[in-house]
Amino acid sequence: MDRRKALRNLGILTSGIVLLPSCDFSKEKVSLVLNKLSITTSQEELMKELVATILPEGEISGAVSLMVQDFVWIMVDDCLDPALQESYLTGLSNFKKDFKNVEGKSFDSLDMDKRAKVLGLIEASKENAAEKINEDFLSFIEITKEFAILGYMQSEYMMTEIMPYPLIPGTYGTCETIDPNKRININA
């Protein structure tokens, strides 16, 4: 009788130990789980604001309406090596603190134009002020900008509405008049 209870308790204990690593006791809830990354809600919101700053809404749709931030997350998860991913996540987690150190004001308190101006100044002054600006912060901004622009330019909206992409090459026109109103795809 005692042996049965001991085996039952051992089975329960073993099951608990097997399931324990899958439990996450962090304070912030994970909203996006990828192959190698777990993204929290605050990180997702920060990425959305940053992508909206890089490619704002205007006459044509901006990056947020095209969900470019999701493309950035997938590219970081799939295309960066683990060391660069770690640097990227460090830059992401310290972004607001590093931005405040560089600008003097928080990222959230600035309007879109001022944010874009400051990000441009940070990228332009990376050679001169490398000791003042954190390397993880710089690589985070550069990688985010690169992937955001790539995702935006390769989006379905851009390829169909703004710069039509012909799937099948058309006929070869030896002499064609240029129409300034015709939309062309510069990548074709």
JSON list of C-alpha atoms in Angstrom, two decimals:
[
{"chain": "A", "resi": 1, "resn": "MET", "atom": "CA", "xyz": [0.00, 0.00, 0.00]},
{"chain": "A", "resi": 2, "resn": "ASP", "atom": "CA", "xyz": [2.77, 2.45, 0.85]},
{"chain": "A", "resi": 3, "resn": "ARG", "atom": "CA", "xyz": [4.60, 1.45, -2.31]},
{"chain": "A", "resi": 4, "resn": "ARG", "atom": "CA", "xyz": [1.61, 2.48, -4.45]},
{"chain": "A", "resi": 5, "resn": "LYS", "atom": "CA", "xyz": [1.40, 5.88, -2.79]},
{"chain": "A", "resi": 6, "resn": "ALA", "atom": "CA", "xyz": [5.14, 6.35, -3.22]},
{"chain": "A", "resi": 7, "resn": "LEU", "atom": "CA", "xyz": [4.97, 5.49, -6.95]},
{"chain": "A", "resi": 8, "resn": "ARG", "atom": "CA", "xyz": [1.95, 7.78, -7.42]},
{"chain": "A", "resi": 9, "resn": "ASN", "atom": "CA", "xyz": [3.70, 10.65, -5.64]},
{"chain": "A", "resi": 10, "resn": "LEU", "atom": "CA", "xyz": [6.87, 10.01, -7.64]},
{"chain": "A", "resi": 11, "resn": "GLY", "atom": "CA", "xyz": [4.83, 10.16, -10.89]},
{"chain": "A", "resi": 12, "resn": "ILE", "atom": "CA", "xyz": [3.20, 13.44, -9.85]},
{"chain": "A", "resi": 13, "resn": "LEU", "atom": "CA", "xyz": [6.57, 14.89, -8.85]},
{"chain": "A", "resi": 14, "resn": "THR", "atom": "CA", "xyz": [8.19, 13.83, -12.12]},
{"chain": "A", "resi": 15, "resn": "SER", "atom": "CA", "xyz": [5.31, 15.32, -14.17]},
{"chain": "A", "resi": 16, "resn": "GLY", "atom": "CA", "xyz": [5.64, 18.57, -12.24]},
{"chain": "A", "resi": 17, "resn": "ILE", "atom": "CA", "xyz": [9.37, 18.76, -12.87]},
{"chain": "A", "resi": 18, "resn": "VAL", "atom": "CA", "xyz": [8.89, 18.08, -16.58]},
{"chain": "A", "resi": 19, "resn": "LEU", "atom": "CA", "xyz": [6.23, 20.82, -16.91]},
{"chain": "A", "resi": 20, "resn": "LEU", "atom": "CA", "xyz": [8.01, 23.42, -14.74]},
{"chain": "A", "resi": 21, "resn": "PRO", "atom": "CA", "xyz": [10.42, 24.76, -17.42]},
{"chain": "A", "resi": 22, "resn": "SER", "atom": "CA", "xyz": [7.48, 25.61, -19.69]},
{"chain": "A", "resi": 23, "resn": "CYS", "atom": "CA", "xyz": [5.97, 27.82, -16.99]},
{"chain": "A", "resi": 24, "resn": "ASP", "atom": "CA", "xyz": [6.95, 31.46, -17.25]},
{"chain": "A", "resi": 25, "resn": "PHE", "atom": "CA", "xyz": [6.75, 33.43, -14.02]},
{"chain": "A", "resi": 26, "resn": "SER", "atom": "CA", "xyz": [7.79, 36.78, -15.46]},
{"chain": "A", "resi": 27, "resn": "LYS", "atom": "CA", "xyz": [5.77, 39.86, -14.59]},
{"chain": "A", "resi": 28, "resn": "GLU", "atom": "CA", "xyz": [5.15, 40.90, -18.18]},
{"chain": "A", "resi": 29, "resn": "LYS", "atom": "CA", "xyz": [3.04, 38.73, -20.43]},
{"chain": "A", "resi": 30, "resn": "VAL", "atom": "CA", "xyz": [4.54, 37.48, -23.70]},
{"chain": "A", "resi": 31, "resn": "SER", "atom": "CA", "xyz": [2.36, 38.49, -26.62]},
{"chain": "A", "resi": 32, "resn": "LEU", "atom": "CA", "xyz": [4.34, 37.16, -29.58]},
{"chain": "A", "resi": 33, "resn": "VAL", "atom": "CA", "xyz": [6.31, 33.91, -29.56]},
{"chain": "A", "resi": 34, "resn": "LEU", "atom": "CA", "xyz": [8.58, 33.16, -32.52]},
{"chain": "A", "resi": 35, "resn": "ASN", "atom": "CA", "xyz": [11.13, 30.39, -33.04]},
{"chain": "A", "resi": 36, "resn": "LYS", "atom": "CA", "xyz": [13.92, 32.01, -31.03]},
{"chain": "A", "resi": 37, "resn": "LEU", "atom": "CA", "xyz": [12.32, 35.16, -29.60]},
{"chain": "A", "resi": 38, "resn": "SER", "atom": "CA", "xyz": [9.60, 35.89, -27.08]},
{"chain": "A", "resi": 39, "resn": "ILE", "atom": "CA", "xyz": [8.24, 39.41, -27.46]},
{"chain": "A", "resi": 40, "resn": "THR", "atom": "CA", "xyz": [6.34, 41.21, -24.70]},
{"chain": "A", "resi": 41, "resn": "THR", "atom": "CA", "xyz": [3.48, 43.63, -25.21]},
{"chain": "A", "resi": 42, "resn": "SER", "atom": "CA", "xyz": [5.60, 46.67, -24.34]},
{"chain": "A", "resi": 43, "resn": "GLN", "atom": "CA", "xyz": [8.33, 45.61, -26.80]},
{"chain": "A", "resi": 44, "resn": "GLU", "atom": "CA", "xyz": [5.70, 45.15, -29.49]},
{"chain": "A", "resi": 45, "resn": "GLU", "atom": "CA", "xyz": [4.27, 48.63, -28.84]},
{"chain": "A", "resi": 46, "resn": "LEU", "atom": "CA", "xyz": [7.74, 50.18, -28.91]},
{"chain": "A", "resi": 47, "resn": "MET", "atom": "CA", "xyz": [8.47, 48.50, -32.24]},
{"chain": "A", "resi": 48, "resn": "LYS", "atom": "CA", "xyz": [5.17, 49.76, -33.63]},
{"chain": "A", "resi": 49, "resn": "GLU", "atom": "CA", "xyz": [6.02, 53.35, -32.58]},
{"chain": "A", "resi": 50, "resn": "LEU", "atom": "CA", "xyz": [9.55, 53.09, -33.96]},
{"chain": "A", "resi": 51, "resn": "VAL", "atom": "CA", "xyz": [8.39, 51.71, -37.31]},
{"chain": "A", "resi": 52, "resn": "ALA", "atom": "CA", "xyz": [5.72, 54.43, -37.48]},
{"chain": "A", "resi": 53, "resn": "THR", "atom": "CA", "xyz": [8.47, 57.00, -36.90]},
{"chain": "A", "resi": 54, "resn": "ILE", "atom": "CA", "xyz": [10.68, 55.55, -39.65]},
{"chain": "A", "resi": 55, "resn": "LEU", "atom": "CA", "xyz": [7.86, 55.23, -42.21]},
{"chain": "A", "resi": 56, "resn": "PRO", "atom": "CA", "xyz": [4.97, 57.50, -41.14]},
{"chain": "A", "resi": 57, "resn": "GLU", "atom": "CA", "xyz": [1.47, 57.65, -42.57]},
{"chain": "A", "resi": 58, "resn": "GLY", "atom": "CA", "xyz": [1.02, 60.18, -45.35]},
{"chain": "A", "resi": 59, "resn": "GLU", "atom": "CA", "xyz": [-0.52, 60.26, -48.80]},
{"chain": "A", "resi": 60, "resn": "ILE", "atom": "CA", "xyz": [0.23, 56.57, -49.04]},
{"chain": "A", "resi": 61, "resn": "SER", "atom": "CA", "xyz": [-0.16, 54.02, -46.26]},
{"chain": "A", "resi": 62, "resn": "GLY", "atom": "CA", "xyz": [2.51, 53.97, -43.60]},
{"chain": "A", "resi": 63, "resn": "ALA", "atom": "CA", "xyz": [4.39, 51.10, -42.04]},
{"chain": "A", "resi": 64, "resn": "VAL", "atom": "CA", "xyz": [1.97, 50.46, -39.17]},
{"chain": "A", "resi": 65, "resn": "SER", "atom": "CA", "xyz": [-1.05, 50.07, -41.44]},
{"chain": "A", "resi": 66, "resn": "LEU", "atom": "CA", "xyz": [0.93, 47.56, -43.53]},
{"chain": "A", "resi": 67, "resn": "MET", "atom": "CA", "xyz": [2.01, 45.64, -40.38]},
{"chain": "A", "resi": 68, "resn": "VAL", "atom": "CA", "xyz": [5.70, 46.10, -41.14]},
{"chain": "A", "resi": 69, "resn": "GLN", "atom": "CA", "xyz": [6.58, 45.64, -37.46]},
{"chain": "A", "resi": 70, "resn": "ASP", "atom": "CA", "xyz": [5.60, 41.97, -37.73]},
{"chain": "A", "resi": 71, "resn": "PHE", "atom": "CA", "xyz": [7.92, 41.61, -40.72]},
{"chain": "A", "resi": 72, "resn": "VAL", "atom": "CA", "xyz": [10.75, 43.14, -38.66]},
{"chain": "A", "resi": 73, "resn": "TRP", "atom": "CA", "xyz": [10.17, 40.63, -35.84]},
{"chain": "A", "resi": 74, "resn": "ILE", "atom": "CA", "xyz": [10.17, 37.68, -38.24]},
{"chain": "A", "resi": 75, "resn": "MET", "atom": "CA", "xyz": [13.33, 38.86, -39.99]},
{"chain": "A", "resi": 76, "resn": "VAL", "atom": "CA", "xyz": [15.12, 39.35, -36.66]},
{"chain": "A", "resi": 77, "resn": "ASP", "atom": "CA", "xyz": [14.00, 35.89, -35.54]},
{"chain": "A", "resi": 78, "resn": "ASP", "atom": "CA", "xyz": [14.90, 34.09, -38.77]},
{"chain": "A", "resi": 79, "resn": "CYS", "atom": "CA", "xyz": [17.81, 35.98, -40.34]},
{"chain": "A", "resi": 80, "resn": "LEU", "atom": "CA", "xyz": [20.05, 37.22, -37.53]},
{"chain": "A", "resi": 81, "resn": "ASP", "atom": "CA", "xyz": [22.60, 35.00, -35.84]},
{"chain": "A", "resi": 82, "resn": "PRO", "atom": "CA", "xyz": [22.18, 34.43, -32.07]},
{"chain": "A", "resi": 83, "resn": "ALA", "atom": "CA", "xyz": [24.87, 36.95, -31.06]},
{"chain": "A", "resi": 84, "resn": "LEU", "atom": "CA", "xyz": [23.30, 39.68, -33.18]},
{"chain": "A", "resi": 85, "resn": "GLN", "atom": "CA", "xyz": [19.84, 38.74, -31.87]},
{"chain": "A", "resi": 86, "resn": "GLU", "atom": "CA", "xyz": [21.12, 39.15, -28.32]},
{"chain": "A", "resi": 87, "resn": "SER", "atom": "CA", "xyz": [22.59, 42.54, -29.20]},
{"chain": "A", "resi": 88, "resn": "TYR", "atom": "CA", "xyz": [19.32, 43.51, -30.88]},
{"chain": "A", "resi": 89, "resn": "LEU", "atom": "CA", "xyz": [17.23, 42.52, -27.85]},
{"chain": "A", "resi": 90, "resn": "THR", "atom": "CA", "xyz": [19.62, 44.38, -25.54]},
{"chain": "A", "resi": 91, "resn": "GLY", "atom": "CA", "xyz": [19.25, 47.48, -27.69]},
{"chain": "A", "resi": 92, "resn": "LEU", "atom": "CA", "xyz": [15.48, 47.02, -27.65]},
{"chain": "A", "resi": 93, "resn": "SER", "atom": "CA", "xyz": [15.25, 46.63, -23.89]},
{"chain": "A", "resi": 94, "resn": "ASN", "atom": "CA", "xyz": [17.51, 49.64, -23.26]},
{"chain": "A", "resi": 95, "resn": "PHE", "atom": "CA", "xyz": [16.07, 51.78, -26.10]},
{"chain": "A", "resi": 96, "resn": "LYS", "atom": "CA", "xyz": [14.08, 54.23, -24.00]},
{"chain": "A", "resi": 97, "resn": "LYS", "atom": "CA", "xyz": [16.92, 54.72, -21.49]},
{"chain": "A", "resi": 98, "resn": "ASP", "atom": "CA", "xyz": [19.56, 55.18, -24.22]},
{"chain": "A", "resi": 99, "resn": "PHE", "atom": "CA", "xyz": [17.29, 57.49, -26.22]},
{"chain": "A", "resi": 100, "resn": "LYS", "atom": "CA", "xyz": [16.76, 59.65, -23.13]},
{"chain": "A", "resi": 101, "resn": "ASN", "atom": "CA", "xyz": [20.54, 59.75, -22.53]},
{"chain": "A", "resi": 102, "resn": "VAL", "atom": "CA", "xyz": [21.14, 60.95, -26.09]},
{"chain": "A", "resi": 103, "resn": "GLU", "atom": "CA", "xyz": [18.22, 63.35, -26.50]},
{"chain": "A", "resi": 104, "resn": "GLY", "atom": "CA", "xyz": [17.47, 64.40, -22.93]},
{"chain": "A", "resi": 105, "resn": "LYS", "atom": "CA", "xyz": [13.76, 63.66, -23.38]},
{"chain": "A", "resi": 106, "resn": "SER", "atom": "CA", "xyz": [11.91, 60.39, -23.52]},
{"chain": "A", "resi": 107, "resn": "PHE", "atom": "CA", "xyz": [10.93, 58.81, -26.84]},
{"chain": "A", "resi": 108, "resn": "ASP", "atom": "CA", "xyz": [7.24, 58.84, -25.87]},
{"chain": "A", "resi": 109, "resn": "SER", "atom": "CA", "xyz": [7.15, 62.56, -25.10]},
{"chain": "A", "resi": 110, "resn": "LEU", "atom": "CA", "xyz": [8.35, 63.66, -28.55]},
{"chain": "A", "resi": 111, "resn": "ASP", "atom": "CA", "xyz": [6.18, 64.07, -31.63]},
{"chain": "A", "resi": 112, "resn": "MET", "atom": "CA", "xyz": [6.82, 62.09, -34.84]},
{"chain": "A", "resi": 113, "resn": "ASP", "atom": "CA", "xyz": [8.87, 64.78, -36.59]},
{"chain": "A", "resi": 114, "resn": "LYS", "atom": "CA", "xyz": [11.19, 65.28, -33.62]},
{"chain": "A", "resi": 115, "resn": "ARG", "atom": "CA", "xyz": [11.59, 61.51, -33.19]},
{"chain": "A", "resi": 116, "resn": "ALA", "atom": "CA", "xyz": [12.56, 61.10, -36.84]},
{"chain": "A", "resi": 117, "resn": "LYS", "atom": "CA", "xyz": [15.00, 64.01, -36.61]},
{"chain": "A", "resi": 118, "resn": "VAL", "atom": "CA", "xyz": [16.68, 62.58, -33.50]},
{"chain": "A", "resi": 119, "resn": "LEU", "atom": "CA", "xyz": [16.94, 59.08, -35.01]},
{"chain": "A", "resi": 120, "resn": "GLY", "atom": "CA", "xyz": [18.52, 60.61, -38.12]},
{"chain": "A", "resi": 121, "resn": "LEU", "atom": "CA", "xyz": [21.02, 62.53, -35.99]},
{"chain": "A", "resi": 122, "resn": "ILE", "atom": "CA", "xyz": [21.88, 59.40, -34.03]},
{"chain": "A", "resi": 123, "resn": "GLU", "atom": "CA", "xyz": [22.60, 57.47, -37.22]},
{"chain": "A", "resi": 124, "resn": "ALA", "atom": "CA", "xyz": [24.56, 60.35, -38.74]},
{"chain": "A", "resi": 125, "resn": "SER", "atom": "CA", "xyz": [26.72, 60.85, -35.66]},
{"chain": "A", "resi": 126, "resn": "LYS", "atom": "CA", "xyz": [27.52, 57.20, -34.97]},
{"chain": "A", "resi": 127, "resn": "GLU", "atom": "CA", "xyz": [31.12, 57.54, -36.19]},
{"chain": "A", "resi": 128, "resn": "ASN", "atom": "CA", "xyz": [31.82, 60.64, -34.10]},
{"chain": "A", "resi": 129, "resn": "ALA", "atom": "CA", "xyz": [30.00, 59.78, -30.90]},
{"chain": "A", "resi": 130, "resn": "ALA", "atom": "CA", "xyz": [30.60, 56.04, -30.62]},
{"chain": "A", "resi": 131, "resn": "GLU", "atom": "CA", "xyz": [31.79, 56.38, -27.05]},
{"chain": "A", "resi": 132, "resn": "LYS", "atom": "CA", "xyz": [28.64, 58.25, -26.02]},
{"chain": "A", "resi": 133, "resn": "ILE", "atom": "CA", "xyz": [26.11, 56.07, -27.82]},
{"chain": "A", "resi": 134, "resn": "ASN", "atom": "CA", "xyz": [25.73, 52.40, -26.91]},
{"chain": "A", "resi": 135, "resn": "GLU", "atom": "CA", "xyz": [26.65, 49.98, -29.74]},
{"chain": "A", "resi": 136, "resn": "ASP", "atom": "CA", "xyz": [23.60, 47.78, -29.07]},
{"chain": "A", "resi": 137, "resn": "PHE", "atom": "CA", "xyz": [21.41, 50.88, -29.32]},
{"chain": "A", "resi": 138, "resn": "LEU", "atom": "CA", "xyz": [22.95, 51.81, -32.68]},
{"chain": "A", "resi": 139, "resn": "SER", "atom": "CA", "xyz": [22.69, 48.30, -34.11]},
{"chain": "A", "resi": 140, "resn": "PHE", "atom": "CA", "xyz": [19.08, 48.07, -32.93]},
{"chain": "A", "resi": 141, "resn": "ILE", "atom": "CA", "xyz": [18.16, 51.29, -34.78]},
{"chain": "A", "resi": 142, "resn": "GLU", "atom": "CA", "xyz": [20.07, 50.31, -37.93]},
{"chain": "A", "resi": 143, "resn": "ILE", "atom": "CA", "xyz": [18.64, 46.79, -38.15]},
{"chain": "A", "resi": 144, "resn": "THR", "atom": "CA", "xyz": [15.11, 47.98, -37.42]},
{"chain": "A", "resi": 145, "resn": "LYS", "atom": "CA", "xyz": [15.35, 50.67, -40.08]},
{"chain": "A", "resi": 146, "resn": "GLU", "atom": "CA", "xyz": [16.82, 48.26, -42.63]},
{"chain": "A", "resi": 147, "resn": "PHE", "atom": "CA", "xyz": [14.16, 45.57, -42.09]},
{"chain": "A", "resi": 148, "resn": "ALA", "atom": "CA", "xyz": [11.33, 48.13, -41.90]},
{"chain": "A", "resi": 149, "resn": "ILE", "atom": "CA", "xyz": [12.26, 49.65, -45.25]},
{"chain": "A", "resi": 150, "resn": "LEU", "atom": "CA", "xyz": [12.71, 46.19, -46.80]},
{"chain": "A", "resi": 151, "resn": "GLY", "atom": "CA", "xyz": [9.33, 45.02, -45.51]},
{"chain": "A", "resi": 152, "resn": "TYR", "atom": "CA", "xyz": [7.64, 48.21, -46.66]},
{"chain": "A", "resi": 153, "resn": "MET", "atom": "CA", "xyz": [9.12, 48.12, -50.16]},
{"chain": "A", "resi": 154, "resn": "GLN", "atom": "CA", "xyz": [8.29, 44.42, -50.59]},
{"chain": "A", "resi": 155, "resn": "SER", "atom": "CA", "xyz": [4.74, 44.66, -49.21]},
{"chain": "A", "resi": 156, "resn": "GLU", "atom": "CA", "xyz": [1.79, 43.69, -51.35]},
{"chain": "A", "resi": 157, "resn": "TYR", "atom": "CA", "xyz": [0.43, 47.24, -51.20]},
{"chain": "A", "resi": 158, "resn": "MET", "atom": "CA", "xyz": [3.65, 48.72, -52.57]},
{"chain": "A", "resi": 159, "resn": "MET", "atom": "CA", "xyz": [4.06, 46.09, -55.25]},
{"chain": "A", "resi": 160, "resn": "THR", "atom": "CA", "xyz": [0.48, 46.32, -56.53]},
{"chain": "A", "resi": 161, "resn": "GLU", "atom": "CA", "xyz": [-0.75, 49.85, -55.82]},
{"chain": "A", "resi": 162, "resn": "ILE", "atom": "CA", "xyz": [2.28, 52.13, -55.79]},
{"chain": "A", "resi": 163, "resn": "MET", "atom": "CA", "xyz": [4.88, 50.43, -58.00]},
{"chain": "A", "resi": 164, "resn": "PRO", "atom": "CA", "xyz": [3.14, 47.74, -60.02]},
{"chain": "A", "resi": 165, "resn": "TYR", "atom": "CA", "xyz": [5.29, 44.68, -60.42]},
{"chain": "A", "resi": 166, "resn": "PRO", "atom": "CA", "xyz": [4.67, 42.68, -63.62]},
{"chain": "A", "resi": 167, "resn": "LEU", "atom": "CA", "xyz": [4.90, 38.99, -62.83]},
{"chain": "A", "resi": 168, "resn": "ILE", "atom": "CA", "xyz": [5.44, 38.14, -66.49]},
{"chain": "A", "resi": 169, "resn": "PRO", "atom": "CA", "xyz": [7.75, 40.36, -68.51]},
{"chain": "A", "resi": 170, "resn": "GLY", "atom": "CA", "xyz": [5.94, 42.38, -71.13]},
{"chain": "A", "resi": 171, "resn": "THR", "atom": "CA", "xyz": [6.88, 42.91, -74.70]},
{"chain": "A", "resi": 172, "resn": "TYR", "atom": "CA", "xyz": [10.09, 44.65, -75.53]},
{"chain": "A", "resi": 173, "resn": "GLY", "atom": "CA", "xyz": [9.34, 48.22, -76.57]},
{"chain": "A", "resi": 174, "resn": "THR", "atom": "CA", "xyz": [12.20, 49.73, -78.53]},
{"chain": "A", "resi": 175, "resn": "CYS", "atom": "CA", "xyz": [10.74, 53.20, -78.64]},
{"chain": "A", "resi": 176, "resn": "GLU", "atom": "CA", "xyz": [8.34, 54.17, -75.91]},
{"chain": "A", "resi": 177, "resn": "THR", "atom": "CA", "xyz": [7.24, 57.63, -74.87]},
{"chain": "A", "resi": 178, "resn": "ILE", "atom": "CA", "xyz": [7.62, 58.41, -71.21]},
{"chain": "A", "resi": 179, "resn": "ASP", "atom": "CA", "xyz": [4.39, 59.23, -69.42]},
{"chain": "A", "resi": 180, "resn": "PRO", "atom": "CA", "xyz": [5.04, 61.19, -66.19]},
{"chain": "A", "resi": 181, "resn": "ASN", "atom": "CA", "xyz": [1.74, 59.99, -64.69]},
{"chain": "A", "resi": 182, "resn": "LYS", "atom": "CA", "xyz": [2.47, 56.29, -65.22]},
{"chain": "A", "resi": 183, "resn": "ARG", "atom": "CA", "xyz": [3.59, 54.44, -62.11]},
{"chain": "A", "resi": 184, "resn": "ILE", "atom": "CA", "xyz": [6.66, 52.33, -62.63]},
{"chain": "A", "resi": 185, "resn": "ASN", "atom": "CA", "xyz": [8.45, 49.84, -60.46]},
{"chain": "A", "resi": 186, "resn": "ILE", "atom": "CA", "xyz": [12.00, 50.97, -59.86]},
{"chain": "A", "resi": 187, "resn": "ASN", "atom": "CA", "xyz": [12.96, 47.51, -58.59]},
{"chain": "A", "resi": 188, "resn": "ALA", "atom": "CA", "xyz": [11.91, 45.64, -61.74]}
]
